[in-house]
PDB file of C-alpha atoms in Angstrom:
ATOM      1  CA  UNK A1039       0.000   0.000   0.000  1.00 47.00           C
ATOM      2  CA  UNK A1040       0.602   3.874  -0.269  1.00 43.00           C
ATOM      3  CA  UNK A1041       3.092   3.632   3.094  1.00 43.00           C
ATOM      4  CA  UNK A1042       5.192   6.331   3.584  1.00 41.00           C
ATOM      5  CA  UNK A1043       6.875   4.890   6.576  1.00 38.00           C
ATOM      6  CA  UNK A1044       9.715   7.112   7.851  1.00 45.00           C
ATOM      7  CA  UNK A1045       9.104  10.121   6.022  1.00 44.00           C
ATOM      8  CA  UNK A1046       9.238  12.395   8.326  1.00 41.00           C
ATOM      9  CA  UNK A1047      13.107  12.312   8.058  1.00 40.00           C
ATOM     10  CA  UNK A1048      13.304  12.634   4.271  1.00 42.00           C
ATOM     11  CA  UNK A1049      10.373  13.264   2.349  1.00 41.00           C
ATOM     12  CA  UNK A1050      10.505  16.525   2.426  1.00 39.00           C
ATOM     13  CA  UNK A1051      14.072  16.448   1.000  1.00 40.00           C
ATOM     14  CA  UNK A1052      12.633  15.623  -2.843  1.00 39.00           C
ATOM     15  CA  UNK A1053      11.073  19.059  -3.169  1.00 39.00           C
ATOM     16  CA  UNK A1054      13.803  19.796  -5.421  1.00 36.00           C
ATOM     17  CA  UNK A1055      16.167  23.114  -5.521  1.00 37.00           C
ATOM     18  CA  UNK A1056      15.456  25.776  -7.943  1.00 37.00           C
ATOM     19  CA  UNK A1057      16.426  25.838 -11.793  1.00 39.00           C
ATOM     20  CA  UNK A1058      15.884  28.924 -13.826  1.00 39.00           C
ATOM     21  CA  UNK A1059      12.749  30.439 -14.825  1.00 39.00           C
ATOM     22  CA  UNK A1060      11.268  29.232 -17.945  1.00 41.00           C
ATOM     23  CA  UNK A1061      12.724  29.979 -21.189  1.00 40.00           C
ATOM     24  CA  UNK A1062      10.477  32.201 -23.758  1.00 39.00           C
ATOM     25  CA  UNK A1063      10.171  29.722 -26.971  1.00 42.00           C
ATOM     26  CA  UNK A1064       9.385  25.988 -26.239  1.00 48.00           C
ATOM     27  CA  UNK A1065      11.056  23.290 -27.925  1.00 69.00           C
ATOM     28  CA  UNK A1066       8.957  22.390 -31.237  1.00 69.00           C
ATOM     29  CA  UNK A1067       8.444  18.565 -30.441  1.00 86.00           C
ATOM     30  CA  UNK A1068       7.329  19.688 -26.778  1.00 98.00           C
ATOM     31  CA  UNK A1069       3.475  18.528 -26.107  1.00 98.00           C
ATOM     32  CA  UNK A1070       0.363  20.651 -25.770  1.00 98.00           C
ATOM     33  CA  UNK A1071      -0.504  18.523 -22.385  1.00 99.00           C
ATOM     34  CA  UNK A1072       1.760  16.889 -20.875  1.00 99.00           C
ATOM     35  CA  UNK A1073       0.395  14.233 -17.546  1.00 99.00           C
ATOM     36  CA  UNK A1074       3.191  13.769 -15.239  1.00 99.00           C
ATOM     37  CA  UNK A1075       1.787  10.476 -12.838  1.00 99.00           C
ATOM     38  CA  UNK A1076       3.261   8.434 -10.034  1.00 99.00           C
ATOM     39  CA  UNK A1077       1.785   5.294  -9.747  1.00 99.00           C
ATOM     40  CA  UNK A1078       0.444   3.051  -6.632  1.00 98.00           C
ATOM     41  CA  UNK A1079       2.464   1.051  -4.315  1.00 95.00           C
ATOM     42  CA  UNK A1080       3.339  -2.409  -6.388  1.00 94.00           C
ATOM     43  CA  UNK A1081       2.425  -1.388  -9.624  1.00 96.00           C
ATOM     44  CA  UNK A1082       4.921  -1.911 -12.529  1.00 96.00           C
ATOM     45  CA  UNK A1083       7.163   0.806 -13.756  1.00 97.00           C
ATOM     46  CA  UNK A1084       4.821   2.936 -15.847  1.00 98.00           C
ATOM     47  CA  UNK A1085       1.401   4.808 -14.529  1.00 99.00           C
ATOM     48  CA  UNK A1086      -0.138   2.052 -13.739  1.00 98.00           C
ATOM     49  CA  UNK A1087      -3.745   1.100 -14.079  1.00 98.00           C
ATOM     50  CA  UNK A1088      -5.314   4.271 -12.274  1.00 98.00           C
ATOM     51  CA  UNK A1089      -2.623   6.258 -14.074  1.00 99.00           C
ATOM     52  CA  UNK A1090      -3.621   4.892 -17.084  1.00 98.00           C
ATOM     53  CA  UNK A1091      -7.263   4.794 -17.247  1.00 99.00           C
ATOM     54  CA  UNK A1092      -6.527   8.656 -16.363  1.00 99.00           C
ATOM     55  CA  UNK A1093      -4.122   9.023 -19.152  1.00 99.00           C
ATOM     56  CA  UNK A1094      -6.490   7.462 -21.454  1.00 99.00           C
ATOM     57  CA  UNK A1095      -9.577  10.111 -20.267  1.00 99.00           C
ATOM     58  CA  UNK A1096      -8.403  13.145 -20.874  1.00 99.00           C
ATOM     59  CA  UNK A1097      -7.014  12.041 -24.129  1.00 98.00           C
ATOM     60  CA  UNK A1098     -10.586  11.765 -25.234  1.00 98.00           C
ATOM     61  CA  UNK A1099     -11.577  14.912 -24.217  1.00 97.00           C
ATOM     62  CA  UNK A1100      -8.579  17.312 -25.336  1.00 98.00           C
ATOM     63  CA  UNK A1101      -8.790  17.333 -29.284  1.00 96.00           C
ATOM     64  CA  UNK A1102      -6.573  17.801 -31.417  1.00 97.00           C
ATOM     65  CA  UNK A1103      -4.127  19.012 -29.005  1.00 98.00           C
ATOM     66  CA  UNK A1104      -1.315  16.473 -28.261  1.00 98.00           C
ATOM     67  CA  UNK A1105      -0.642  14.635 -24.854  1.00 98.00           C
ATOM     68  CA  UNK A1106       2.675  13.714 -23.376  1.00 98.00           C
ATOM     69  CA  UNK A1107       3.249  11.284 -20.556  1.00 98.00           C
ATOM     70  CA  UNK A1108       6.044  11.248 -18.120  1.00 99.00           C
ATOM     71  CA  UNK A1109       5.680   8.491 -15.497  1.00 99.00           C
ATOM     72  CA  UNK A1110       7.485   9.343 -12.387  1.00 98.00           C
ATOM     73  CA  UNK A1111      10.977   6.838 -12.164  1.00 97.00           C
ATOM     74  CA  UNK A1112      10.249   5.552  -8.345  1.00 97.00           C
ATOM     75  CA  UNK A1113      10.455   2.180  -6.988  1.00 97.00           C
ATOM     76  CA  UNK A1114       6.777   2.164  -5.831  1.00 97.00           C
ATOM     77  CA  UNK A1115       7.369  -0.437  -3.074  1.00 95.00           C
ATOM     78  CA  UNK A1116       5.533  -2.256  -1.157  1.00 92.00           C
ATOM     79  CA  UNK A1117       8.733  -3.463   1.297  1.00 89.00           C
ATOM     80  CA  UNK A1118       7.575  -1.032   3.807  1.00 82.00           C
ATOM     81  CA  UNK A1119       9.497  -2.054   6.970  1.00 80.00           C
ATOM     82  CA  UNK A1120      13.177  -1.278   4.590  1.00 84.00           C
ATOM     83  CA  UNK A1121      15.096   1.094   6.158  1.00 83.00           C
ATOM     84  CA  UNK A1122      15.782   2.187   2.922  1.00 84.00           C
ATOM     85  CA  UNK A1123      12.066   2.821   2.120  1.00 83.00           C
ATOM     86  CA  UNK A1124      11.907   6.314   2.642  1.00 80.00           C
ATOM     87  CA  UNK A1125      14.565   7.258   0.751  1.00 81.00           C
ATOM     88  CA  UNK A1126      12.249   5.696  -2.172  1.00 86.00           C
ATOM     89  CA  UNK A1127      10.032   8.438  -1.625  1.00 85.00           C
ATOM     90  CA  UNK A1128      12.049  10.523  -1.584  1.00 85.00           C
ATOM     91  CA  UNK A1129      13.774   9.925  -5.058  1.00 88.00           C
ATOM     92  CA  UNK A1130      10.673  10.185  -6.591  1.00 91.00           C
ATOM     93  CA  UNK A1131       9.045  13.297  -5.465  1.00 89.00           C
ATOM     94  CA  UNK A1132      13.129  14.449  -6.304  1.00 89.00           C
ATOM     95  CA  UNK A1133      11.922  12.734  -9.785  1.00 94.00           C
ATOM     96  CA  UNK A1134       8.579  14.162 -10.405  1.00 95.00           C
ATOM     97  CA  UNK A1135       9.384  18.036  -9.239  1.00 94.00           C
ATOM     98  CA  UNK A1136      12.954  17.945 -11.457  1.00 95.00           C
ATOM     99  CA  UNK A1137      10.840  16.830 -14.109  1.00 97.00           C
ATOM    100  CA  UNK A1138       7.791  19.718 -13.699  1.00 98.00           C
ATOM    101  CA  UNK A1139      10.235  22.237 -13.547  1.00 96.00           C
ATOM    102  CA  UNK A1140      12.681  21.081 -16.646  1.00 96.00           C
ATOM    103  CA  UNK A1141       9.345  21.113 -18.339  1.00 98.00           C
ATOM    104  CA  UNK A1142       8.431  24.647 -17.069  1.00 98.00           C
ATOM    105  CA  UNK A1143      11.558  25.698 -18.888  1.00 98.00           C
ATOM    106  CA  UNK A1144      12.224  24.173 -21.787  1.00 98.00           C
ATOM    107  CA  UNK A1145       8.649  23.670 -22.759  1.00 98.00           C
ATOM    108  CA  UNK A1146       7.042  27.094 -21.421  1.00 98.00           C
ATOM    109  CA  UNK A1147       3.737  26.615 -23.504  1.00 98.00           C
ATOM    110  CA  UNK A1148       3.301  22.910 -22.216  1.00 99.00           C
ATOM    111  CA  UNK A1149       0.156  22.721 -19.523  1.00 99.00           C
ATOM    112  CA  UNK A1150       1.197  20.185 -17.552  1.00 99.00           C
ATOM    113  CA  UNK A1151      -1.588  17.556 -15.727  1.00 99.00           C
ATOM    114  CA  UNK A1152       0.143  16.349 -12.009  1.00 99.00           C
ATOM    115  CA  UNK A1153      -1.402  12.831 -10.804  1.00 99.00           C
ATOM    116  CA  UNK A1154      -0.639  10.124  -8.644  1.00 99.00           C
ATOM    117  CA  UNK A1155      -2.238   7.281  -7.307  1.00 99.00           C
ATOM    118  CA  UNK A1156      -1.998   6.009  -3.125  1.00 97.00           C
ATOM    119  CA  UNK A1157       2.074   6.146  -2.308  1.00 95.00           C
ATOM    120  CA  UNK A1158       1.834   8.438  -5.765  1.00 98.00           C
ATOM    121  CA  UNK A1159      -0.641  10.530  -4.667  1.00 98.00           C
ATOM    122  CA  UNK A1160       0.899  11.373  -1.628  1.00 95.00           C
ATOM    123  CA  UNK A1161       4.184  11.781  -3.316  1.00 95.00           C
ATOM    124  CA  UNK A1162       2.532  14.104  -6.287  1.00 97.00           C
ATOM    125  CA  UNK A1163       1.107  16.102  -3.299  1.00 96.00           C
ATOM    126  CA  UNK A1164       4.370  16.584  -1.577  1.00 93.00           C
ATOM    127  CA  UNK A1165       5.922  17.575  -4.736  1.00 94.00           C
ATOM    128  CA  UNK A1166       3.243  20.627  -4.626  1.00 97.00           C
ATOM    129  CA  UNK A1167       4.496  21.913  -1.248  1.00 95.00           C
ATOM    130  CA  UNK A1168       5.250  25.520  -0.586  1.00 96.00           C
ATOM    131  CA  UNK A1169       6.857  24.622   2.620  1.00 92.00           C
ATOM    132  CA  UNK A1170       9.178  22.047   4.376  1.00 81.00           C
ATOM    133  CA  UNK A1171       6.542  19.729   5.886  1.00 79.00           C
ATOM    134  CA  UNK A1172       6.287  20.360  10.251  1.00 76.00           C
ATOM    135  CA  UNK A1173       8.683  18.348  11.785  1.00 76.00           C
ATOM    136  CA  UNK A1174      11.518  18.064   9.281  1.00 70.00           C
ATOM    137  CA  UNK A1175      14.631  20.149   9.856  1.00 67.00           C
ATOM    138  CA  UNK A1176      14.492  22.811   6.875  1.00 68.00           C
ATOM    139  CA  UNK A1177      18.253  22.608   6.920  1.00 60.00           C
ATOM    140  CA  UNK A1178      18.410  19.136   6.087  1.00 52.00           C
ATOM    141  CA  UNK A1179      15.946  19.180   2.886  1.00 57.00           C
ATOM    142  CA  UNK A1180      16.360  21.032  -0.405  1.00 56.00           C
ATOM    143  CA  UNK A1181      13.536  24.381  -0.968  1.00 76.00           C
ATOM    144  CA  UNK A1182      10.066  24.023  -2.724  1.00 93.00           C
ATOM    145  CA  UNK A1183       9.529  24.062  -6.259  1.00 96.00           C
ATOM    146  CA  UNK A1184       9.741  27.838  -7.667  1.00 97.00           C
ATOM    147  CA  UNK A1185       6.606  30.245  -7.277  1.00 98.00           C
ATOM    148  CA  UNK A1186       6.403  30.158 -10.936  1.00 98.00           C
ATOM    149  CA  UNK A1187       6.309  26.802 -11.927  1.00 98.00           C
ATOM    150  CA  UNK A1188       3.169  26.800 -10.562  1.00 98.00           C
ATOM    151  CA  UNK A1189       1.418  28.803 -13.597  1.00 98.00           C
ATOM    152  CA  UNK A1190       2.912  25.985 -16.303  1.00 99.00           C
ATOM    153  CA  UNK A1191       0.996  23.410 -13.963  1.00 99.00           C
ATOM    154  CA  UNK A1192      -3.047  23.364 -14.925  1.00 99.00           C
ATOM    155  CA  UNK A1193      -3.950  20.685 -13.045  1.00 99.00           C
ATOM    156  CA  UNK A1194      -3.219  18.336 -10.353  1.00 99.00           C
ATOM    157  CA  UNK A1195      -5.468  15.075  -9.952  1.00 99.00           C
ATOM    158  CA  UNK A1196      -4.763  12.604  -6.924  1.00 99.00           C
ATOM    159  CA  UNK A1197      -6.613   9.270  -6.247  1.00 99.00           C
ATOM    160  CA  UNK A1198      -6.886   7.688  -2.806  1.00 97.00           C
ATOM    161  CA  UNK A1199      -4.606  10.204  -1.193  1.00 97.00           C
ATOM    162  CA  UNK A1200      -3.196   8.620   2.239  1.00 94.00           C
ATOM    163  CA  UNK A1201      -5.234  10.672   4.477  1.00 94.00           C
ATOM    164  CA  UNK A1202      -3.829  12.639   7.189  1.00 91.00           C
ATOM    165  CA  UNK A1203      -4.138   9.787  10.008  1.00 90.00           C
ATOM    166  CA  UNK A1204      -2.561   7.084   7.873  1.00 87.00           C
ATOM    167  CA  UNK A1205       0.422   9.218   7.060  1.00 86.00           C
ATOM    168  CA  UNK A1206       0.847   9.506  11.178  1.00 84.00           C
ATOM    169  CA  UNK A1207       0.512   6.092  12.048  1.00 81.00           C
ATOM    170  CA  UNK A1208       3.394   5.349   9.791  1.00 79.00           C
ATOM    171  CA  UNK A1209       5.371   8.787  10.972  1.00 78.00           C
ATOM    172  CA  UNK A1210       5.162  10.313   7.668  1.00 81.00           C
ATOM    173  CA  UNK A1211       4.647  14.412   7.548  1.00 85.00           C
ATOM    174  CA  UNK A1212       1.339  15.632   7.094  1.00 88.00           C
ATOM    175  CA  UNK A1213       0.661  16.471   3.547  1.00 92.00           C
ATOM    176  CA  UNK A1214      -0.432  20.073   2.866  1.00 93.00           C
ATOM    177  CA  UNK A1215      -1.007  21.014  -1.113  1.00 97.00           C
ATOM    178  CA  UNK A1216       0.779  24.203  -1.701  1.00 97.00           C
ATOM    179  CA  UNK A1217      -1.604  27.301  -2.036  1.00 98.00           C
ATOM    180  CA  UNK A1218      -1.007  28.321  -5.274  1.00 98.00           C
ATOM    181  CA  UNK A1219      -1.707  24.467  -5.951  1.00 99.00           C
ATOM    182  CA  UNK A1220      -5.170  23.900  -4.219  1.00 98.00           C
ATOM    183  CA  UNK A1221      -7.644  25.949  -6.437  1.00 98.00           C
ATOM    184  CA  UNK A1222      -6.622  23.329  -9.097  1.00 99.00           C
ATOM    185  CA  UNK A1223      -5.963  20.500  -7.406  1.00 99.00           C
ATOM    186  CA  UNK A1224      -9.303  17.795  -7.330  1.00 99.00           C
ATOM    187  CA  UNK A1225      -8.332  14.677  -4.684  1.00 99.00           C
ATOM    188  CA  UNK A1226     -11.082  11.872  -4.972  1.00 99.00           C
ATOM    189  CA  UNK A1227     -11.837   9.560  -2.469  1.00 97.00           C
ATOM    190  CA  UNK A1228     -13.708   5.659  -3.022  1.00 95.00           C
ATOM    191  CA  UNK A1229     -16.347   5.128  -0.715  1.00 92.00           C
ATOM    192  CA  UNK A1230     -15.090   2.586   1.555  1.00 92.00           C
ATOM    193  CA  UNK A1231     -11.633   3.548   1.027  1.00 94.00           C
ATOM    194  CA  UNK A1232      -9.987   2.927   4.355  1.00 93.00           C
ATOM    195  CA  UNK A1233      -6.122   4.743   2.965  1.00 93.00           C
ATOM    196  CA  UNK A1234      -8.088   8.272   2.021  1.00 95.00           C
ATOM    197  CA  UNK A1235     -11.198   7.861   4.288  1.00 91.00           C
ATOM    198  CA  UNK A1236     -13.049   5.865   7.363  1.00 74.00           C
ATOM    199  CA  UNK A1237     -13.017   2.553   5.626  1.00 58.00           C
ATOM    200  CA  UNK A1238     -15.052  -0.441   5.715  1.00 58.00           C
ATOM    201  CA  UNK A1239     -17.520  -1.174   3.093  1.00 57.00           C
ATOM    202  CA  UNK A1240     -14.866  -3.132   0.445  1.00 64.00           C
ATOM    203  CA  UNK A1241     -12.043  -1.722   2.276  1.00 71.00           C
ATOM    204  CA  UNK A1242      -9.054  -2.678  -0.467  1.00 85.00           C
ATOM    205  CA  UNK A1243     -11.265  -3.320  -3.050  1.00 92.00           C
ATOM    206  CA  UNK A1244     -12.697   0.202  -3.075  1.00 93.00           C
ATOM    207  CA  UNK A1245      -9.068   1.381  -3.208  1.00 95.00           C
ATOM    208  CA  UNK A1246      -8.228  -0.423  -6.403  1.00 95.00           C
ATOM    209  CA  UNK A1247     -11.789   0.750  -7.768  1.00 96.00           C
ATOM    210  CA  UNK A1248     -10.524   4.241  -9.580  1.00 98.00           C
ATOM    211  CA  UNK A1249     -10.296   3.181 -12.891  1.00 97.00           C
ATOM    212  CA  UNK A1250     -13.790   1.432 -12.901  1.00 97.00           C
ATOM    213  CA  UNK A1251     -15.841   3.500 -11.204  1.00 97.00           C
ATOM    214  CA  UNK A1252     -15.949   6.585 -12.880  1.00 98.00           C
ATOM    215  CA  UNK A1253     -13.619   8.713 -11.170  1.00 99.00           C
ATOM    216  CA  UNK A1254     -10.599   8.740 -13.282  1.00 99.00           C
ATOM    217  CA  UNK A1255     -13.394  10.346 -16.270  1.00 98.00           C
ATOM    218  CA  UNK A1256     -13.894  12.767 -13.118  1.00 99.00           C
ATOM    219  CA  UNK A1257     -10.800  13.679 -12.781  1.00 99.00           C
ATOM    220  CA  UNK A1258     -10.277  14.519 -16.847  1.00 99.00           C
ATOM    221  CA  UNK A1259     -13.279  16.499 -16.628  1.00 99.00           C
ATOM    222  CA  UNK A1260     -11.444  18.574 -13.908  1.00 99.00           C
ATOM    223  CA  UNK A1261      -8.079  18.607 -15.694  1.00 99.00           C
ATOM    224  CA  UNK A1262      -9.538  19.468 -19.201  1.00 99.00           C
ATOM    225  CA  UNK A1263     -11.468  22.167 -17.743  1.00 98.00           C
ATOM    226  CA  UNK A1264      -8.196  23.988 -16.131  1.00 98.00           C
ATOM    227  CA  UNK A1265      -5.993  23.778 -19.444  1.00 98.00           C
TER     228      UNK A1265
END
């Protein structure tokens, strides 16, 4: 599952150092969308299923206009009591912002989609910080993504988000989406969930349910709409 065990020690360390603001002519072969996605715990290397069925929505409902994909490079493990499990994190919220804000440069007109599912959710939310998360020493962790990345980002769309208690039982920082983030940021929860919400119901089952019951079509409504 979505564990971000340890955090609280790294985590915050992947919201990557500044790079220069964004160039004034994009690339040619840069995309008109581009979906940047971290999948769930134990999924292959890729987006994954959620990622996918995501992926695969809003390319239905953009046009003519051309979609990129960029799936974030992360272990996605499910070997939660590694001491070296953290530092997974870590490497991919490193991955994912290095890769929003190389975009933000080199492909200035690019309107770039931010997703994850469970462990990729709460990574993709981390990587929209403004702030070192409470708790971690701001001297040991790297600053937020620059202020003005944030206007080359349209959307960010997060399924099954850890929720605030689950990311303290495993010692993780509490996950705040940056304010220049939230107005366009949608997080959907399963009914039943237990990760995002209360649980019971189908517990696991409604967390693996995203890409069947409508809400990954949700969230491309919501992402299509802010481009």
């Amino acid at each position: 599952m979505s564990v971000l065990v340890g955090l609280a020690t790294l985590a915050a360390g992947a919201l990557v150092s500044s790079t220069p603001s964004p160039s004034a002519s994009a690339d040619p072969s840069c995309p008109d969308v581009e979906v940047v996605f971290a999948r769930g715990s134990g999924e292959p290397p890729g987006v994954g299923g959620i990622g996918g069925s995501f992926v695969n929505a809003l390319r239905s409902q953009i046009g003519s206009r051309s979609l990129g994909v960029y799936a974030v490079n992360y272990p996605a493990s499910t070997d939660f009591s590694n001491p070296n499990f953290p530092q997974t994190v870590v490497d991919g919220i490193r991955d994912a912002s290095s890769h929003v804000e190389a975009t933000a440069k080199n492909c200035p007109n690019t309107r770039e989609v931010l997703g994850g599912y469970s462990q990729g959710a709460a990574l993709a939310g981390y990587v929209t910080s403004a702030a070192v998360p409470a708790g971690v020493p701001a001297s040991a962790v790297p600053p937020p993504m620059p202020a003005d990345v944030a206007n080359h980002v349209a959307a960010v769309t997060l399924f099954g988000t850890p929720s605030g208690d689950f990311l303290q039982k495993y010692h993780a920082p509490p996950l705040a989406i940056g304010p220049l983030y939230q107005p366009k940021t949608l997080e959907l929860c399963a009914q039943g969930d237990p990760i995002c919400g209360s649980g019971g119901g189908d517990g696991f089952a409604a967390h693996t349910s995203y890409g069947v019951n409508g809400m990954t079509s949700q969230a491309a409504d919501f992402a299509s709409s802010h481009l």
